Amino acid sequence: NGYATAGCALLLSELANAYEVTRVIATLDPRNEASLALLRRLGFTLRAGDDAANEVTFARDLSANSAEK
């Protein structure tokens, strides 16, 4: 139903506008395909992976100069 996407998009907007957050970092287990897809839908990009720790890190720029996602 898109509830996670809509809720997270609203949260990202609030963080940028009300709290002047410029970047959000997310770390997750790469086997969690639903979370990976959510981050991609929200415009996050892969930044790093750690096979030993079984985690990947994504980032999303929220600054005014970045393209709106």
PDB file of C-alpha atoms in Angstrom:
ATOM      1  CA  ASN A   1       0.000   0.000   0.000  1.00  0.00           C
ATOM      2  CA  GLY A   2       2.994   2.309   0.106  1.00  0.00           C
ATOM      3  CA  TYR A   3       2.584   3.294   3.762  1.00  0.00           C
ATOM      4  CA  ALA A   4       6.297   2.903   4.563  1.00  0.00           C
ATOM      5  CA  THR A   5       7.312   4.960   1.528  1.00  0.00           C
ATOM      6  CA  ALA A   6       4.823   7.727   2.293  1.00  0.00           C
ATOM      7  CA  GLY A   7       5.676   7.817   5.987  1.00  0.00           C
ATOM      8  CA  CYS A   8       9.417   7.861   5.429  1.00  0.00           C
ATOM      9  CA  ALA A   9       9.137  10.511   2.714  1.00  0.00           C
ATOM     10  CA  LEU A  10       7.189  12.712   5.139  1.00  0.00           C
ATOM     11  CA  LEU A  11       9.798  12.137   7.847  1.00  0.00           C
ATOM     12  CA  LEU A  12      12.653  13.045   5.474  1.00  0.00           C
ATOM     13  CA  SER A  13      10.837  16.222   4.473  1.00  0.00           C
ATOM     14  CA  GLU A  14      10.260  17.158   8.124  1.00  0.00           C
ATOM     15  CA  LEU A  15      13.909  16.500   8.986  1.00  0.00           C
ATOM     16  CA  ALA A  16      15.070  18.738   6.146  1.00  0.00           C
ATOM     17  CA  ASN A  17      12.586  21.562   6.654  1.00  0.00           C
ATOM     18  CA  ALA A  18      12.056  21.742  10.412  1.00  0.00           C
ATOM     19  CA  TYR A  19      15.417  20.527  11.685  1.00  0.00           C
ATOM     20  CA  GLU A  20      17.748  21.507   8.812  1.00  0.00           C
ATOM     21  CA  VAL A  21      19.152  17.983   8.524  1.00  0.00           C
ATOM     22  CA  THR A  22      21.255  17.805   5.357  1.00  0.00           C
ATOM     23  CA  ARG A  23      22.070  14.087   5.127  1.00  0.00           C
ATOM     24  CA  VAL A  24      20.533  10.841   6.343  1.00  0.00           C
ATOM     25  CA  ILE A  25      22.525   7.621   6.643  1.00  0.00           C
ATOM     26  CA  ALA A  26      20.882   4.181   6.797  1.00  0.00           C
ATOM     27  CA  THR A  27      22.655   0.930   7.606  1.00  0.00           C
ATOM     28  CA  LEU A  28      20.906  -2.387   7.098  1.00  0.00           C
ATOM     29  CA  ASP A  29      21.287  -6.087   6.457  1.00  0.00           C
ATOM     30  CA  PRO A  30      21.548  -6.568   2.680  1.00  0.00           C
ATOM     31  CA  ARG A  31      19.325  -9.652   2.901  1.00  0.00           C
ATOM     32  CA  ASN A  32      16.408  -7.392   3.868  1.00  0.00           C
ATOM     33  CA  GLU A  33      15.134  -6.866   0.334  1.00  0.00           C
ATOM     34  CA  ALA A  34      12.063  -4.861   1.371  1.00  0.00           C
ATOM     35  CA  SER A  35      14.172  -2.288   3.208  1.00  0.00           C
ATOM     36  CA  LEU A  36      16.632  -2.094   0.318  1.00  0.00           C
ATOM     37  CA  ALA A  37      13.765  -1.390  -2.068  1.00  0.00           C
ATOM     38  CA  LEU A  38      12.316   1.238   0.284  1.00  0.00           C
ATOM     39  CA  LEU A  39      15.613   3.114   0.494  1.00  0.00           C
ATOM     40  CA  ARG A  40      15.970   3.073  -3.280  1.00  0.00           C
ATOM     41  CA  ARG A  41      12.411   4.392  -3.726  1.00  0.00           C
ATOM     42  CA  LEU A  42      13.267   7.211  -1.318  1.00  0.00           C
ATOM     43  CA  GLY A  43      16.325   8.204  -3.339  1.00  0.00           C
ATOM     44  CA  PHE A  44      19.050   6.766  -1.116  1.00  0.00           C
ATOM     45  CA  THR A  45      22.252   5.639  -2.804  1.00  0.00           C
ATOM     46  CA  LEU A  46      24.647   2.891  -1.806  1.00  0.00           C
ATOM     47  CA  ARG A  47      27.744   4.236  -0.067  1.00  0.00           C
ATOM     48  CA  ALA A  48      29.513   1.204   1.444  1.00  0.00           C
ATOM     49  CA  GLY A  49      29.240  -2.488   2.147  1.00  0.00           C
ATOM     50  CA  ASP A  50      30.817  -4.685   4.800  1.00  0.00           C
ATOM     51  CA  ASP A  51      30.604  -8.377   3.970  1.00  0.00           C
ATOM     52  CA  ALA A  52      32.111  -9.405   7.321  1.00  0.00           C
ATOM     53  CA  ALA A  53      29.456  -7.473   9.259  1.00  0.00           C
ATOM     54  CA  ASN A  54      26.761  -8.359   6.705  1.00  0.00           C
ATOM     55  CA  GLU A  55      25.642  -4.745   6.341  1.00  0.00           C
ATOM     56  CA  VAL A  56      25.339  -2.061   3.701  1.00  0.00           C
ATOM     57  CA  THR A  57      25.172   1.703   4.145  1.00  0.00           C
ATOM     58  CA  PHE A  58      23.033   4.060   2.089  1.00  0.00           C
ATOM     59  CA  ALA A  59      22.892   7.855   2.172  1.00  0.00           C
ATOM     60  CA  ARG A  60      20.430  10.534   1.075  1.00  0.00           C
ATOM     61  CA  ASP A  61      21.326  14.197   0.642  1.00  0.00           C
ATOM     62  CA  LEU A  62      18.552  16.470   1.932  1.00  0.00           C
ATOM     63  CA  SER A  63      20.258  19.809   1.267  1.00  0.00           C
ATOM     64  CA  ALA A  64      18.461  22.517  -0.675  1.00  0.00           C
ATOM     65  CA  ASN A  65      20.930  22.113  -3.533  1.00  0.00           C
ATOM     66  CA  SER A  66      20.165  18.425  -4.064  1.00  0.00           C
ATOM     67  CA  ALA A  67      17.561  17.205  -6.534  1.00  0.00           C
ATOM     68  CA  GLU A  68      14.157  16.597  -4.964  1.00  0.00           C
ATOM     69  CA  LYS A  69      13.356  12.881  -4.804  1.00  0.00           C
TER      70      LYS A  69
END
